[in-house]
Coordinates of C-alpha atoms in Angstrom, one line a residue:
X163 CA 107.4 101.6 138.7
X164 CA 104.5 104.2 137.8
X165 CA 102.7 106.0 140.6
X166 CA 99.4 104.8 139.1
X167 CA 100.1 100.6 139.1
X168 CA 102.1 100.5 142.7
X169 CA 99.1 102.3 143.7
X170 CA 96.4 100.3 142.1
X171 CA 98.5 97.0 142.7
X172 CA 98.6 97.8 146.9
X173 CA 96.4 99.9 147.8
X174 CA 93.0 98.3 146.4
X175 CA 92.5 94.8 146.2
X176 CA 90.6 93.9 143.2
X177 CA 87.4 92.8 143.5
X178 CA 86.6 91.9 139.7
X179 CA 88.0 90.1 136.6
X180 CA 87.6 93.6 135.1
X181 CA 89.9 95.4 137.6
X182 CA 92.5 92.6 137.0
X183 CA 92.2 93.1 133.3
X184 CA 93.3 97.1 133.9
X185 CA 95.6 95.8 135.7
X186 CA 97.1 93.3 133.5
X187 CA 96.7 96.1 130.4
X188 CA 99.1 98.6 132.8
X189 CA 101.6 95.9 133.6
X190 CA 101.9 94.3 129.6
X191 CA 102.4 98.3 128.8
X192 CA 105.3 99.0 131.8
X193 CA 107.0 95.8 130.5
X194 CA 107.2 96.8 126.9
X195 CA 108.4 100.3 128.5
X196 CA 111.1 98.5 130.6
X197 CA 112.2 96.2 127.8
X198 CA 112.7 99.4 125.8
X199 CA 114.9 101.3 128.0
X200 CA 117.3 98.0 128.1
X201 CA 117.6 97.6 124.7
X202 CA 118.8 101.3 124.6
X203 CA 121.2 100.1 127.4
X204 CA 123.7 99.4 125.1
X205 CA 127.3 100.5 126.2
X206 CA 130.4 98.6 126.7
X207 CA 130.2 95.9 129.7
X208 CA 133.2 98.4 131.0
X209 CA 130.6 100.9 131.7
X210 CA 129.7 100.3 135.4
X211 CA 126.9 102.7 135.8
X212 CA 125.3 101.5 132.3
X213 CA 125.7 97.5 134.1
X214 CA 123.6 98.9 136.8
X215 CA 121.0 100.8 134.7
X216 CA 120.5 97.2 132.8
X217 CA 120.7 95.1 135.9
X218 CA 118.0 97.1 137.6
X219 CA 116.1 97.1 134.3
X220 CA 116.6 93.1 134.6
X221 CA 115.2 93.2 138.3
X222 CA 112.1 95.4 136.8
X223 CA 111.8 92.7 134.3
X224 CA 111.2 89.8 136.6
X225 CA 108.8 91.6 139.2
X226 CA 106.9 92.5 135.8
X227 CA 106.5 88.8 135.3
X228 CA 105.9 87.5 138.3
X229 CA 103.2 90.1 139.1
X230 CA 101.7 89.2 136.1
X231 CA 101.8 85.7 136.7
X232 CA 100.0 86.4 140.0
X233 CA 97.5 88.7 138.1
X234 CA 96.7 85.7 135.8
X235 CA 96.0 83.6 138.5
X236 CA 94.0 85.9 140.1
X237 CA 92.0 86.5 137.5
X238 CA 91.2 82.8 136.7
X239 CA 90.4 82.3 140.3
X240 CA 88.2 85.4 140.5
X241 CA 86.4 84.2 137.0
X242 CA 86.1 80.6 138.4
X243 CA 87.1 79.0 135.7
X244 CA 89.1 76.5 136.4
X245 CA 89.5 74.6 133.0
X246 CA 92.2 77.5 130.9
X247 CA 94.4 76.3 129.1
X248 CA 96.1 79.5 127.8
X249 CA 98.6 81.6 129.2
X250 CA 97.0 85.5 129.7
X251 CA 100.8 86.9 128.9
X252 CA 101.2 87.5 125.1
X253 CA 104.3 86.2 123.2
X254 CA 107.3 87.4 124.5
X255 CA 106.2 88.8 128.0
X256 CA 107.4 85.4 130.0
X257 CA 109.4 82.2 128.4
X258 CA 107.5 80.0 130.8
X259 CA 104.0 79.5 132.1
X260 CA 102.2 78.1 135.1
X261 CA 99.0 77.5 134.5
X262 CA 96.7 79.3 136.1
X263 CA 95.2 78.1 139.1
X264 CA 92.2 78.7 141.9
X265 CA 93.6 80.9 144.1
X266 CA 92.5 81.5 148.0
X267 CA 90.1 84.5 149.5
X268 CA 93.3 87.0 148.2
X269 CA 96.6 86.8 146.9
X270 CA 99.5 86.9 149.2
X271 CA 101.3 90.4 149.4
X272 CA 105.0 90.4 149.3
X273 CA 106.9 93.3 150.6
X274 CA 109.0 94.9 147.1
X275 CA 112.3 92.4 146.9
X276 CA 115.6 92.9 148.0
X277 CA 118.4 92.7 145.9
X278 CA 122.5 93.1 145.7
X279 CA 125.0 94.0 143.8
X280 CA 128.6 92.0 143.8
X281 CA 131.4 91.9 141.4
X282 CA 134.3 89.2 141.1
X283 CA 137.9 89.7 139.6
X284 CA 139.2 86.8 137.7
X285 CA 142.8 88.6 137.9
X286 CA 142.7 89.7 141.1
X287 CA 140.5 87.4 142.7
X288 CA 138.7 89.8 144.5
X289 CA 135.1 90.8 145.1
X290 CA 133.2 93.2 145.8
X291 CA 129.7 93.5 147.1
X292 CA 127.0 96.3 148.1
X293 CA 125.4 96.0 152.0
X294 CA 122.2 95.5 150.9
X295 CA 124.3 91.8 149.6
X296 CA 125.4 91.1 152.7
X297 CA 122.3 91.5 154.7
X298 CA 120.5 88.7 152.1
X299 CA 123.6 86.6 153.1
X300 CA 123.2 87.6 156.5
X301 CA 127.0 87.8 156.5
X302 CA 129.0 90.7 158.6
X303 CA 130.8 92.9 156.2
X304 CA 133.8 92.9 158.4
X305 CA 134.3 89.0 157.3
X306 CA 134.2 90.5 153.7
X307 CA 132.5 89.0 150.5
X308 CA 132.6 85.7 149.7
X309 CA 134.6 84.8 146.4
X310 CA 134.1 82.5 143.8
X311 CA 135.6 79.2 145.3
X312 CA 133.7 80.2 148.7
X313 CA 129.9 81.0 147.6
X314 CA 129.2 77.4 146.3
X315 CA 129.8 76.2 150.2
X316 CA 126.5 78.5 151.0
X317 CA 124.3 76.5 148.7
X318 CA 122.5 73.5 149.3
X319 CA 124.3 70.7 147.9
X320 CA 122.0 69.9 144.8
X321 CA 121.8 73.2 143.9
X322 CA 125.7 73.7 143.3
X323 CA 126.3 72.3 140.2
X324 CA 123.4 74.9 139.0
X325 CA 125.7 77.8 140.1
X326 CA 128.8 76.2 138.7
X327 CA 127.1 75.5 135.2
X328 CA 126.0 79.5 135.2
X329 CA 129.3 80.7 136.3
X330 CA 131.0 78.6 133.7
X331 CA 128.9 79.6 131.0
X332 CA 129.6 83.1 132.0
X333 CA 133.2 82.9 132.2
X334 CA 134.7 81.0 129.8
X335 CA 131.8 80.9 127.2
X336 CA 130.4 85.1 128.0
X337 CA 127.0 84.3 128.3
X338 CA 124.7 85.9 130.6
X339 CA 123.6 84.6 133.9
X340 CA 120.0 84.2 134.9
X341 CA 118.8 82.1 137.5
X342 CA 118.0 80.2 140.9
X343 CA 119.7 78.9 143.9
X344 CA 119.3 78.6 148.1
X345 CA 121.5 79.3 150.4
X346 CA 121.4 78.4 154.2
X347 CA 122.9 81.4 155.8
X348 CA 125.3 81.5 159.2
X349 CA 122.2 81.4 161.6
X350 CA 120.6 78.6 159.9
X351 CA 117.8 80.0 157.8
X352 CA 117.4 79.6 153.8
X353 CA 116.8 82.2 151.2
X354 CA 116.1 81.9 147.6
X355 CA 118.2 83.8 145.5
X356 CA 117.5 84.8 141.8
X357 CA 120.8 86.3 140.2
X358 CA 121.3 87.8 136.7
X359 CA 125.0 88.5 135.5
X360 CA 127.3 89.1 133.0
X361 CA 131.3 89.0 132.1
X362 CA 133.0 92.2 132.0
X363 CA 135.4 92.1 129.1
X364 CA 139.0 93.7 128.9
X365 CA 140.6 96.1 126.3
X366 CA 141.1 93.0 124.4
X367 CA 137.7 91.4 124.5
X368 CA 138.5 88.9 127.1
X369 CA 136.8 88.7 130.6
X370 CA 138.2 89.9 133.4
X371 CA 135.7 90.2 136.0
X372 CA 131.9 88.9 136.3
X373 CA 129.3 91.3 137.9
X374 CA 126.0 90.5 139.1
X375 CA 122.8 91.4 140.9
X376 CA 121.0 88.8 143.5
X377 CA 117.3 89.5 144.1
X378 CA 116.2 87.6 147.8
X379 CA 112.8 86.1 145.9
X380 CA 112.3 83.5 148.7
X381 CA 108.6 85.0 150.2
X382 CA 108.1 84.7 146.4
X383 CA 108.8 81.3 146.0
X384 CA 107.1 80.5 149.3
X385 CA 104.0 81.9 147.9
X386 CA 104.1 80.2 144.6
X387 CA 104.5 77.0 146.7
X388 CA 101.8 77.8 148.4
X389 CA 99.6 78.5 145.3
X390 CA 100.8 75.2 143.9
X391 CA 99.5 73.1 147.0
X392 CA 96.3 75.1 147.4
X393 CA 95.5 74.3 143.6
X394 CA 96.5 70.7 144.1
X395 CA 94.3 70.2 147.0
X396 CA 91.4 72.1 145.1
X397 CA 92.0 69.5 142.4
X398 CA 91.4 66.6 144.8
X399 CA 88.8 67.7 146.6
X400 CA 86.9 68.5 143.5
X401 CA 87.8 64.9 142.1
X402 CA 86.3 63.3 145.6
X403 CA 83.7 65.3 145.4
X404 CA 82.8 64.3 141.9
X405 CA 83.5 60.4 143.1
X406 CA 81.0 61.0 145.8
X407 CA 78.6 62.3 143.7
X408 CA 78.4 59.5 141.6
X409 CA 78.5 57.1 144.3
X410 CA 75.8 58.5 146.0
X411 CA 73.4 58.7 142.7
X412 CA 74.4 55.1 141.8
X413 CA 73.3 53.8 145.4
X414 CA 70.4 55.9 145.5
X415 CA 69.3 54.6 142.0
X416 CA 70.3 50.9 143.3
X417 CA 67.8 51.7 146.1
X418 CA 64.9 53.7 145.1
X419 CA 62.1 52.0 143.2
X420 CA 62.9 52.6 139.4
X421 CA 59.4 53.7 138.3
X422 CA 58.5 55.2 135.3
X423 CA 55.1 56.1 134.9
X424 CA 51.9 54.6 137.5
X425 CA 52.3 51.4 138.9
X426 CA 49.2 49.4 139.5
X427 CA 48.9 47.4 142.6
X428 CA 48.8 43.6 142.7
X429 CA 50.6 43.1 140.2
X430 CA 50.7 39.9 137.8
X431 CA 46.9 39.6 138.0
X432 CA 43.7 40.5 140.5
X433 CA 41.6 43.7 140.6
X434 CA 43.8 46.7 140.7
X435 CA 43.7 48.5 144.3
X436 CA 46.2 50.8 144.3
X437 CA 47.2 53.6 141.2
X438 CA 51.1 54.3 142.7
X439 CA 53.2 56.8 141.4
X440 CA 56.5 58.9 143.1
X441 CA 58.9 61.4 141.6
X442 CA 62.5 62.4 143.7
X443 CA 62.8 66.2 143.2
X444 CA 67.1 66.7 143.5
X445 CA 68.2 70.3 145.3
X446 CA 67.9 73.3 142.9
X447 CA 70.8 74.8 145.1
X448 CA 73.4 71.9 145.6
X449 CA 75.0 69.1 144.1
X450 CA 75.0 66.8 146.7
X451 CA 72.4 63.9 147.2
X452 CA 70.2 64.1 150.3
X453 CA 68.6 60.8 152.5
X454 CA 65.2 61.1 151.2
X455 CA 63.6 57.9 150.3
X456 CA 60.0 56.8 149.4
X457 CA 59.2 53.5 148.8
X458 CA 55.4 50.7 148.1
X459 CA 56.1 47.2 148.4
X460 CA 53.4 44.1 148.5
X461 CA 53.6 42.8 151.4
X462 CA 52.9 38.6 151.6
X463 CA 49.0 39.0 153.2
X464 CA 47.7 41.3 150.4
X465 CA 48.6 44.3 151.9
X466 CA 50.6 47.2 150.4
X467 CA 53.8 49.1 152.5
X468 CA 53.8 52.9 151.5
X469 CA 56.9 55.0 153.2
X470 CA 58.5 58.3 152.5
X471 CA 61.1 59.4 154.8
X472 CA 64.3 61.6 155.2
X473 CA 67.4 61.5 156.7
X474 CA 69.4 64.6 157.8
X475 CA 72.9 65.2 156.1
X476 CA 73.9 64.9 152.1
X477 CA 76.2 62.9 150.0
X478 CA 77.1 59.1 150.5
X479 CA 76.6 58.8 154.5
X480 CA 73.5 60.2 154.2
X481 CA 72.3 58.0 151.3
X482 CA 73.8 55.3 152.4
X483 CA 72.3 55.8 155.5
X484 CA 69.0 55.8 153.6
X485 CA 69.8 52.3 152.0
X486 CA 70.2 51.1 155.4
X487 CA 67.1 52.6 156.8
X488 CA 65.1 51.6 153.9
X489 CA 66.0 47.9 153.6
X490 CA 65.7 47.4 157.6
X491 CA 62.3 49.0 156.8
X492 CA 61.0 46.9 153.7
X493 CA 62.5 43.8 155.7
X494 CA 60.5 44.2 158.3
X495 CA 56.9 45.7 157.0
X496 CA 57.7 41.9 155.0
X497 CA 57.5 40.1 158.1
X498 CA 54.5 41.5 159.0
X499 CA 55.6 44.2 162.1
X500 CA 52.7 46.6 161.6
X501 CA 53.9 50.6 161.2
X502 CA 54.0 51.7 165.1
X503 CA 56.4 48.9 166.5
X504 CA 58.5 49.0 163.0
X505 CA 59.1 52.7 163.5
X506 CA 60.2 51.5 167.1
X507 CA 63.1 49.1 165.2
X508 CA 63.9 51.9 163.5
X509 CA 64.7 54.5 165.9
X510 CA 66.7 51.5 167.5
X511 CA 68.6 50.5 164.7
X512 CA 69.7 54.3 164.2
X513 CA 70.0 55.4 167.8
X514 CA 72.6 52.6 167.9
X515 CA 74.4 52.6 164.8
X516 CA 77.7 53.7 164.2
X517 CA 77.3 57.0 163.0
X518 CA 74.1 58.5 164.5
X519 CA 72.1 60.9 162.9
X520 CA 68.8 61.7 162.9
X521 CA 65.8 61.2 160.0
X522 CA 62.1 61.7 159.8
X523 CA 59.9 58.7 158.5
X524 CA 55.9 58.1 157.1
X525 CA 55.2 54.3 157.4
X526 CA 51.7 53.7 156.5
X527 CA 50.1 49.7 155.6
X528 CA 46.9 49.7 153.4
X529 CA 44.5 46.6 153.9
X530 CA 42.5 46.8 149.9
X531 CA 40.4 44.4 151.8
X532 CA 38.8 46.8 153.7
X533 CA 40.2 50.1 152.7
X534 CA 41.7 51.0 155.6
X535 CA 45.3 52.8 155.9
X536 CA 46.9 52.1 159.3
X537 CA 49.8 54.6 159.7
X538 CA 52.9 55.8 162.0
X539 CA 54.9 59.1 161.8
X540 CA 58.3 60.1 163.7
X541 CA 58.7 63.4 163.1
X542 CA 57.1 63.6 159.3
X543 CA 54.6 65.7 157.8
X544 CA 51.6 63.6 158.2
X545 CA 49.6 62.0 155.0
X546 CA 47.5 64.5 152.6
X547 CA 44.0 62.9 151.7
X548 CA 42.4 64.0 148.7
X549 CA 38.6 63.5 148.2
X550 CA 35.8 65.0 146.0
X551 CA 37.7 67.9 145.3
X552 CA 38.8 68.9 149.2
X553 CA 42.4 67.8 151.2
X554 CA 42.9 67.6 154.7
X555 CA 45.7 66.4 156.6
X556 CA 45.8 63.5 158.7
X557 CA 45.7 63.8 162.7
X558 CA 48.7 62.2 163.7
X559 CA 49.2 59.7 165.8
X560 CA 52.4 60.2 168.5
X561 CA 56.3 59.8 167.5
X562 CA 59.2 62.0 167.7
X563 CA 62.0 62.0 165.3
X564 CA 63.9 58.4 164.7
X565 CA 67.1 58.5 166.6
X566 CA 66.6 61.5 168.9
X567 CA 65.5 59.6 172.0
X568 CA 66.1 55.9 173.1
X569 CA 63.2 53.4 173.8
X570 CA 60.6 55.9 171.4
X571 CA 56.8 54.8 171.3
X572 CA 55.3 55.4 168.1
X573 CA 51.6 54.9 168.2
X574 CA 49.4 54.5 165.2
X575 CA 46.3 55.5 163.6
X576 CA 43.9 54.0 161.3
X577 CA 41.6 56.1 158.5
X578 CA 39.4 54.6 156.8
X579 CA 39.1 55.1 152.5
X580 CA 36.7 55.2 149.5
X581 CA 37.0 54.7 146.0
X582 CA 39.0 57.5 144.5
X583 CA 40.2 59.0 147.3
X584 CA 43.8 60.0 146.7
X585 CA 46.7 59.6 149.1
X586 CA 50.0 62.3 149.3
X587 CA 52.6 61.4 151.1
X588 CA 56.0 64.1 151.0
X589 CA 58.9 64.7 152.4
X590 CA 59.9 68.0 154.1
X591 CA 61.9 69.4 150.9
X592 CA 59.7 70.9 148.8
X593 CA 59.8 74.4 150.1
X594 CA 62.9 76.3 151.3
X595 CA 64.6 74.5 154.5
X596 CA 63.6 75.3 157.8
X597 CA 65.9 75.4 161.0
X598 CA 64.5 72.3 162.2
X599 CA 61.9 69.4 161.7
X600 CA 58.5 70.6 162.2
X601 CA 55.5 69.4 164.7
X602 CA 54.2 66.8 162.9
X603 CA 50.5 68.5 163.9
X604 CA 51.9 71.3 162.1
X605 CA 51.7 71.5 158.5
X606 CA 54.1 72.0 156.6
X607 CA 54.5 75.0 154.0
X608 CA 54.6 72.1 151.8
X609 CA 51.6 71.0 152.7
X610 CA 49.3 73.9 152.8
X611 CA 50.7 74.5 149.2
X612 CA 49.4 70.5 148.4
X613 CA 46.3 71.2 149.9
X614 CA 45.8 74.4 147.4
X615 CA 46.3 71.7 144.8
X616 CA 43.1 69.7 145.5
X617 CA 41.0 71.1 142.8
X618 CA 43.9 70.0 140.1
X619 CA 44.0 66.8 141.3
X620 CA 40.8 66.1 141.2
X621 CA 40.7 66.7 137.5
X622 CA 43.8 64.4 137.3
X623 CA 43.3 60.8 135.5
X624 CA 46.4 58.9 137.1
X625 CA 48.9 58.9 139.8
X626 CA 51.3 59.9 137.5
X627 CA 49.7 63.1 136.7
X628 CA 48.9 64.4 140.0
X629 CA 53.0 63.5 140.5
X630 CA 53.6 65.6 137.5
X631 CA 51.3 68.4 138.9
X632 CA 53.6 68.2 142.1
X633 CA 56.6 68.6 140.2
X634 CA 55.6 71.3 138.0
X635 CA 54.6 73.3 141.1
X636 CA 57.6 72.5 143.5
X637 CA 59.9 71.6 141.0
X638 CA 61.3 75.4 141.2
X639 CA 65.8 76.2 140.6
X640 CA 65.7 77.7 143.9
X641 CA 64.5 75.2 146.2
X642 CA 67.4 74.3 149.0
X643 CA 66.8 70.4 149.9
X644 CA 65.7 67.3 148.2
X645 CA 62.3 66.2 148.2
X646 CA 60.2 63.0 147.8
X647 CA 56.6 62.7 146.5
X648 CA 54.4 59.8 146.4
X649 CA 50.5 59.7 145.0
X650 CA 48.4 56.5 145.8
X651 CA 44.7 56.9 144.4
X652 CA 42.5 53.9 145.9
X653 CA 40.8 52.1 142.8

């Protein structure tokens, strides 16, 4: 093999699909090299030293195509593509194909392999064989080669009837010999052995000896194995991911309020109170659904629940989590706990489940009959009040995040509201993650952003185009989490 391609093949590990492509350019042109010099290779079978020349040119043929087939599958892996169809080796270079598949941080190295020579007399019954053959067999020279009758008794028993067929074919029929077998050797281990052979004919044209050369390709094979299981467990794991993805959306459409445009609260008759509009912003950054919820529900005595809230973690615990969190929640505001005690449940209900995490929640209650939002927080950006063009966060009343202490107290506050005064209520996702939750008494970046908004929502008509405002403005590829939003303007 050239300087040049042993060099670039193990000394530099390549780092691009465009190195690999070099590489693959070098290795199609050594093969059409190699397959040259064996067609000029074409003296009598008699001819020992021509036998060799052809047998290594054989050898030089297979670690062509197997470095080509791991140059493929390197390249695939390195381009991500996981979906070729095509072999990269043009017509002729290999008879088969494995397709390609994704590979792991680097391809294995495999020191060069070793191979052997041996030759067997059909008159004689005799054999021959070169050292380097009986160190593959791991068999002392002084106990001399193995013939014919004897080598089948190395091989595992379902592999046997592969030798017999080649040797057959070789003998009595002259075709060449190419192919596989293992071996368990005297001290117990196994090699994989890939020989190539062909019959030596007499004066007269018929054989009278076979000769061969057996390449030790079991770190090969081991490899390829290896490749094969990687790329099959790549293949599940992408198809449960892709199953928990769609689980997750579907329960987290079941769950979430399925609004499309504002919603007008009470509904089915009565004075409007409430303009009511929400948007859930998905992570620009990953596929996975997060725990954020938001949620307004009429509660029996005229009053309205509003909630936003996030759980920590992604993909079907987490929104599962949510549905659990959420229907405790609207179960609860229904039978009339007001928002400090039912943040209380909460934290319960998740300190003591099954798998605890922890979340962040906004419960707030409005009264239309006297404008007045009474409120709770654990943990969560407090609510942003809009009015006559200004916004101002909330002072927060006292809770820490749900499920990060037992026996929590979550107080509440009350704030009292005019006509047209608009209500923001968010989740922590909007801007790039931070390490942890924040103070609630600290706003968020989030919220100072919100804030900046006020003179754009005061030109806004409805709920649903302050939300659209929001979305436009935080709705950026690059943000890391998901987000909630949801607008109440008091009517």
């Amino acid at each position: 093999m050239p300087s040049h391609l042993h060099a670039d093949h193990s000394a530099a590990q390549p780092t691009d699909p465009g190195t690999v492509d070099a590489l693959i350019s070098q290795a199609r042109r050594l093969r059409s090299e190699v397959d040259a010099v064996r067609r000029e290779a074409a003296a009598p079978y008699g001819d020992a030293r021509v036998r060799w020349e052809r047998a290594l040119c054989d050898l030089a043929v297979h670690q062509l195509d197997d470095l080509g087939e791991h140059l493929g599958q390197l390249r695939e892996g390195l381009a991500g593509d996981d979906s070729a169809t095509a072999p990269f080796l043009p017509s002729g270079f290999d008879g088969s194909y494995v397709p390609p598949a994704p590979l792991p941080e680097r391809v294995p190295h495999h020191a060069p392999s070793r191979a052997g020579s041996a030759e067997w007399d059909l008159l004689t019954d005799e054999a021959q064989w070169s050292d380097e053959l009986y160190r593959i067999f791991g068999r002392d020279p002084a106990d001399g080669p193995l013939t014919l009758d004897e080598l089948p008794s190395w091989l595992f028993a379902e592999d046997q009837q592969t030798l017999t067929s080649m040797v057959t074919g070789c003998l009595v029929d002259g075709r060449p010999i190419d192919g596989e077998f293992r071996i368990v050797r005297s001290d117990g281990s196994t090699r994989t052995l890939h020989m190539v052979g062909e019959p030596v004919l007499d004066a007269d044209g018929g054989t009278a000896s076979m000769w061969a050369v057996l390449r030790d390709v079991s770190a090969l094979r081991r490899s390829q194995l290896t490749l094969r299981e990687t790329r099959d467990s790549l293949q599940r794991q992408r198809q449960l991911a892709r199953s928990e993805h769609r689980l997750a959306v579907e329960l987290q459409e079941a769950v979430l309020p399925p609004w499309r445009g504002s919603l007008r609260f009470p509904q089915g008759g009565g004075p409007a109170t409430l303009d009511l509009a929400a948007h859930y912003l998905p992570s620009g950054t990953s596929a996975l659904i997060g725990g954020d919820w938001y949620d307004a529900l009429p509660l029996p005595d005229g009053a309205t629940l509003l909630t936003v809230g996030d759980l920590t973690g992604h993909g079907v615990n987490a929104t599962s989590g949510m549905a659990m969190m959420l229907g405790a929640l609207r179960g609860m505001a229904v039978a009339g706990l007001a928002p400090g005690p039912l943040l209380g449940r909460l934290n319960h209900l998740l300190d003591t489940s099954a798998q605890p995490t922890l979340g962040s929640a906004l419960c707030c209650r409005y009264d239309p009959a006297d404008r007045t939002l009474s409120w709770a927080q654990a943990g969560h950006p407090a609510p942003l009040l809009f009015r006559d063009g200004t916004g101002r966060s909330l002072d927060p009343p006292e809770g820490v995040l749900l499920g990060a202490t037992s026996d929590a107290r979550y107080t509440q506050a009350t704030e009292p509201l005019n006509s047209g005064d608009l209500l923001v209520l968010h989740t922590d996702g909007l801007v790039p993650r931070r390490t942890s939750f924040p103070a609630a008494a600290e706003p968020t970046d989030g919220a100072r952003r919100l804030l900046a908004m006020a003179p754009l929502f005061a030109r806004a008509r409805t709920a649903q185009d302050c939300v659209r405002l929001v979305v436009e403005e935080f709705g950026a590829p690059e943000r890391e989490d998901d987000a909630c939003v949801l607008v109440a303007r008091i009517v």
